[in-house]
Coordinates of C-alpha atoms in Angstrom, one line a residue:
V1 CA 80.0 85.9 121.5
T2 CA 83.0 86.5 119.1
N3 CA 83.4 90.3 120.3
P4 CA 83.5 91.8 116.7
D5 CA 84.8 95.3 118.5
H6 CA 87.6 93.2 119.8
E7 CA 90.3 95.6 117.7
S8 CA 92.0 92.4 115.5
W9 CA 88.5 91.7 114.3
K10 CA 86.8 92.0 111.1
W11 CA 84.6 90.4 108.9
V12 CA 85.5 87.5 106.3
D13 CA 84.2 87.5 102.8
M14 CA 82.0 84.1 101.5
P15 CA 84.5 82.9 98.4
K16 CA 81.8 82.9 95.1
V17 CA 80.9 79.5 94.9
G18 CA 78.8 77.9 91.8
K19 CA 76.1 74.9 92.3
K20 CA 77.7 72.0 93.1
E21 CA 80.0 73.1 96.5
H22 CA 80.6 71.4 99.5
H23 CA 81.7 73.2 102.8
L24 CA 83.5 70.9 105.3
I25 CA 84.7 72.0 108.7
P26 CA 87.1 69.7 110.9
I27 CA 86.9 69.8 114.4
S28 CA 89.2 68.4 116.4
G29 CA 90.1 71.4 119.4
K30 CA 89.5 75.0 120.4
D31 CA 91.2 76.4 116.8
S32 CA 88.6 74.8 114.9
L33 CA 85.9 74.7 117.0
A34 CA 85.6 78.6 117.3
T35 CA 86.8 78.4 113.0
G36 CA 83.4 76.7 113.1
I37 CA 81.1 79.0 115.1
I38 CA 82.5 81.9 113.1
Q39 CA 81.6 80.6 110.0
T40 CA 78.6 79.3 110.9
M41 CA 77.5 82.7 112.6
S42 CA 78.7 85.0 109.8
Y43 CA 77.4 83.1 106.8
P44 CA 74.6 80.2 108.0
R45 CA 74.2 77.5 105.8
D46 CA 72.4 74.4 106.3
D47 CA 75.0 72.4 104.2
Y48 CA 78.0 72.5 106.5
V49 CA 79.5 69.3 106.9
F50 CA 81.2 68.6 110.4
F51 CA 83.7 66.0 110.8
F52 CA 86.6 64.4 113.6
N53 CA 89.9 62.6 112.4
D54 CA 89.1 59.8 114.5
T55 CA 91.6 56.8 115.0
G56 CA 90.0 55.3 117.5
S57 CA 93.6 56.4 119.8
E58 CA 92.0 59.8 121.3
L59 CA 91.5 59.5 125.3
E60 CA 87.9 60.0 126.3
E61 CA 87.8 63.3 127.4
T62 CA 87.9 64.4 124.2
Y63 CA 85.0 62.5 122.8
D64 CA 83.1 63.3 125.6
W65 CA 84.3 67.0 124.8
L66 CA 82.9 66.2 120.4
K67 CA 79.8 64.9 122.3
R68 CA 79.0 68.2 123.9
V69 CA 80.2 70.1 121.2
E70 CA 77.5 68.2 119.1
E71 CA 74.7 68.5 121.8
T72 CA 75.3 72.0 122.3
Q73 CA 75.4 73.8 118.6
G74 CA 73.7 71.2 117.7
W75 CA 76.3 70.3 114.4
V76 CA 76.2 66.5 113.5
I77 CA 80.0 65.6 113.9
Q78 CA 81.3 62.8 111.6
R79 CA 83.9 60.2 111.9
I80 CA 86.6 59.9 109.5
G81 CA 89.6 57.7 109.6
Q82 CA 91.2 54.6 109.7
N83 CA 91.4 52.8 113.6
L84 CA 95.3 53.1 114.2
Q85 CA 96.0 49.9 116.3
N86 CA 94.4 48.0 113.8
K87 CA 96.6 49.8 111.2
I88 CA 99.9 49.2 113.6
E89 CA 98.7 45.6 113.7
S90 CA 99.1 45.3 109.9
Y91 CA 102.7 46.4 109.7
Q92 CA 103.2 43.5 111.7
G93 CA 103.6 45.4 114.6
F94 CA 105.9 48.4 113.3
I95 CA 104.7 51.3 115.1
P96 CA 104.9 55.5 113.9
S97 CA 107.8 57.3 114.4
H98 CA 109.5 60.2 113.1
Q99 CA 111.1 58.5 110.6
S100 CA 108.3 56.7 109.5
R101 CA 104.8 59.1 110.1
Y102 CA 102.3 57.0 108.1
C103 CA 99.6 57.4 111.1
T104 CA 98.7 60.9 110.1
R105 CA 98.4 59.9 106.5
E106 CA 96.9 56.7 106.6
C107 CA 94.6 57.1 109.4
K108 CA 94.1 61.1 108.6
I109 CA 94.5 62.2 105.5
L110 CA 93.7 59.2 103.2
P111 CA 90.5 58.6 104.5
M112 CA 90.1 62.3 104.8
K113 CA 90.7 62.4 101.5
D114 CA 88.9 59.0 100.5
F115 CA 85.9 61.6 102.3
Y116 CA 86.2 64.4 100.1
D117 CA 86.3 62.5 97.1
K118 CA 82.9 61.1 97.5
L119 CA 81.3 64.7 97.4
P120 CA 81.2 66.0 93.7
G121 CA 82.2 69.4 93.0
E122 CA 84.4 71.8 94.9
K123 CA 85.4 71.5 98.3
F124 CA 85.5 73.9 100.8
V125 CA 87.7 73.2 103.7
Y126 CA 87.6 75.6 106.8
Y127 CA 90.7 75.1 108.8
G128 CA 91.6 76.3 112.8
L129 CA 94.8 78.6 111.5
R130 CA 95.1 81.4 113.7
A131 CA 96.1 84.6 112.7
D132 CA 99.4 84.8 115.2
E133 CA 100.8 81.3 114.0
D134 CA 103.5 81.3 112.5
R135 CA 103.0 78.0 110.0
P136 CA 102.0 77.0 106.5
G137 CA 98.2 75.6 106.3
L138 CA 97.6 72.2 104.7
I139 CA 98.6 71.8 101.3
P140 CA 94.9 70.1 99.7
F141 CA 94.6 67.6 97.1
P142 CA 93.4 68.6 93.9
G143 CA 89.9 70.0 94.4
W144 CA 90.1 71.2 97.6
L145 CA 89.9 74.5 98.5
P146 CA 91.2 75.6 101.6
K147 CA 89.8 78.5 104.0
Y148 CA 91.4 80.3 107.0
P149 CA 88.8 82.3 108.4
L150 CA 91.0 82.6 111.8
V151 CA 93.8 83.8 109.7
E152 CA 91.4 86.0 107.3
G153 CA 89.9 87.7 110.2
G154 CA 93.0 88.6 111.9
I155 CA 92.1 86.4 115.0
G156 CA 94.7 85.2 117.8
L157 CA 94.7 82.7 120.2
E158 CA 93.4 85.1 123.3
L159 CA 90.2 85.6 121.2
V160 CA 90.3 82.4 120.1
M161 CA 90.0 81.3 123.9
Q162 CA 87.3 83.9 124.8
I163 CA 84.8 82.5 122.0
V164 CA 85.1 78.4 123.2
R165 CA 84.7 80.4 126.9
K166 CA 81.5 81.8 125.6
V167 CA 79.8 79.1 124.8
N168 CA 81.2 77.1 127.7
L169 CA 83.2 74.6 125.0
K170 CA 86.4 74.5 126.1
P171 CA 88.2 72.1 125.2
P172 CA 89.6 69.2 127.9
T173 CA 92.4 70.2 129.9
F174 CA 94.1 67.2 131.3
F175 CA 94.8 68.7 134.9
W176 CA 97.9 67.6 136.6
K177 CA 97.1 68.4 140.0
R178 CA 100.8 67.0 141.0
L179 CA 103.1 69.9 138.6
H180 CA 100.4 71.8 139.7
D181 CA 100.8 71.8 144.0
T182 CA 104.2 71.7 142.9
V183 CA 104.5 74.9 140.9
D184 CA 102.6 76.0 143.5
E185 CA 104.9 75.5 146.4
N186 CA 107.8 76.7 144.6
L187 CA 106.1 80.2 143.3
S188 CA 104.6 81.1 147.0
Y189 CA 107.1 82.2 148.0
M190 CA 107.4 85.0 145.9
D191 CA 104.2 86.3 145.1
K192 CA 101.1 84.3 146.6
E193 CA 98.9 86.2 144.2
W194 CA 100.1 84.3 141.0
R195 CA 96.9 82.5 140.8
R196 CA 95.1 85.6 140.7
I197 CA 96.9 87.4 137.9
I198 CA 97.6 84.2 135.1
D199 CA 94.1 84.2 133.4
D200 CA 92.1 80.7 133.1
W201 CA 93.2 79.7 130.0
V202 CA 96.8 80.4 130.4
F203 CA 96.3 78.1 133.4
D204 CA 94.9 75.3 131.9
L205 CA 97.7 75.2 129.1
L206 CA 100.5 75.8 131.5
F207 CA 99.2 72.4 133.8
S208 CA 98.0 70.5 131.0
G209 CA 99.5 66.6 131.0
R210 CA 99.3 67.0 126.9
T211 CA 99.9 69.3 124.4
R212 CA 97.2 67.9 122.3
S213 CA 94.0 65.7 122.4
N214 CA 96.3 63.7 120.1
C215 CA 96.5 59.6 120.0
F216 CA 97.6 58.4 123.3
H217 CA 100.1 56.2 122.5
C218 CA 101.4 59.3 120.0
F219 CA 105.1 59.5 119.7
Y220 CA 105.2 63.1 119.1
Q221 CA 105.0 63.2 122.9
R222 CA 107.2 64.7 125.0
Q223 CA 108.5 63.0 128.3
Y224 CA 106.5 64.6 130.7
E225 CA 103.2 63.5 129.0
W226 CA 104.5 60.1 129.1
L227 CA 104.6 60.5 132.9
W228 CA 101.8 62.1 132.9
L229 CA 99.8 58.9 131.4
L230 CA 101.4 56.5 133.3
E231 CA 100.3 58.7 136.5
T232 CA 96.7 59.5 135.2
K233 CA 95.7 56.5 132.9
P234 CA 98.2 53.4 133.8
D235 CA 96.0 51.2 131.5
L236 CA 96.5 53.1 128.3
Y237 CA 99.8 53.7 129.3
E238 CA 100.6 49.9 129.4
I239 CA 99.0 49.4 126.2
S240 CA 101.3 52.1 124.5
E241 CA 104.2 50.2 126.1
R242 CA 103.5 47.1 125.1
M243 CA 103.5 48.1 121.5
E244 CA 107.0 48.6 121.7
T245 CA 110.1 46.4 121.2
E246 CA 113.6 46.3 121.5
D247 CA 114.1 48.1 118.3
F248 CA 110.8 50.5 118.1
T249 CA 110.2 52.8 120.7
H250 CA 107.4 55.5 121.2
S251 CA 110.2 57.7 122.5
S252 CA 113.3 58.9 121.2
G253 CA 116.0 57.1 124.0
M254 CA 113.9 56.3 126.3
A255 CA 111.3 52.3 126.6
L256 CA 108.4 53.2 128.2
K257 CA 109.2 50.0 130.7
E258 CA 112.6 51.9 131.3
L259 CA 109.9 54.8 132.8
R260 CA 107.4 52.7 134.3
T261 CA 110.3 51.0 136.5
N262 CA 112.8 53.6 136.8
S263 CA 112.0 56.6 139.7
K264 CA 115.2 58.3 139.3
L265 CA 113.9 58.9 136.0
Q266 CA 110.0 60.3 136.8
R267 CA 111.5 62.5 139.3
K268 CA 114.2 63.7 136.8
I269 CA 110.9 64.1 133.9
F270 CA 108.8 65.9 136.7
D271 CA 111.3 68.3 138.0
R272 CA 112.3 69.4 135.2
R273 CA 108.8 70.1 134.2
A274 CA 108.0 71.8 137.0
K275 CA 110.9 74.4 137.2
L276 CA 109.8 74.8 133.1
V277 CA 106.9 75.7 134.2
T278 CA 107.8 78.0 137.0
K279 CA 110.4 79.8 135.5
G280 CA 107.6 80.2 132.5
I281 CA 105.2 81.6 135.0
W282 CA 108.1 84.2 136.1
S283 CA 108.4 85.3 132.5
L284 CA 104.7 86.2 132.3
L285 CA 103.9 87.7 135.3
D286 CA 107.3 90.0 134.7
G287 CA 106.2 90.5 130.7
Q288 CA 108.7 88.2 129.2
K289 CA 107.2 86.0 127.6
T290 CA 103.5 85.6 125.9
M291 CA 100.9 82.2 125.6
K292 CA 101.6 82.5 121.7
S293 CA 105.3 81.4 122.3
F294 CA 104.2 78.7 124.2
D295 CA 101.4 77.4 121.9
N296 CA 103.0 77.9 118.9
E297 CA 105.8 75.5 120.3
I298 CA 103.1 73.0 121.2
A299 CA 101.5 73.4 117.5
R300 CA 105.1 72.4 115.6
V301 CA 104.8 68.8 117.8
S302 CA 101.7 67.1 116.5
C303 CA 99.8 66.6 113.5
G304 CA 99.5 69.9 112.3
L305 CA 95.6 70.5 111.3
L306 CA 94.0 67.7 112.3
C307 CA 95.0 67.1 115.8
G308 CA 93.9 68.9 118.9
K309 CA 93.9 72.2 116.6

């Protein structure tokens, strides 16, 4: 599955542990899934603990994917987390923001800490940080021993995608058909074969309506992601819109009501995204850009190693 002949592959040494230890693997996306597959294949043991930081606000596609992972891999993925919408209500409707990012701390990190603290001894936690990412790992609490099998094994984005596709467990793509049709029209007059040249996993990243499978009302979403949500899941968009007040909005400088009622703004946001994707494909075809740069840009605007990772 992991193509050990690949030039970037090397075996990861198993940590030497004592009698009281626990081995935990958070699962949330392609990188963490590849981490789980590599770790369990390289060092089989029957006491791995898999979990997902569930806030109750992830999209249906994400929950369906987690179920498929469990069925295919034979894992039991425990759900750990606090309900984010209930947490917002407890804050009298004060929604998370860049200035007050309490959502990740209180709905993901602290519940995870409570879960870890109930386990005696050392906790080895295997995170989905890739070898080709320019970002730090998670700062652990005392007793957590973070491990990064993808980094230690020299495994980057391309090999991760090979692994998850090999087991037919590609995460949700959130395909945006209108974006695809527009970009295809922009490109067809130059190169009618562009789709044949672009790899499937690159195609998925470019034409996704979301950068991560995170909470549907996450303030990290870009304007085009809100537009995708409005077009494809209006019921969830309505819930997000009702959370906003005159003083607090999810997206800086743009209320969701404004986006819903302003067709001119919608066209502007969509056209900007379509032009960016079109330009990105031209750059890929010319060898001026790689998908690593695209994915690293995505990784910097989310809950990091606990969100769609």
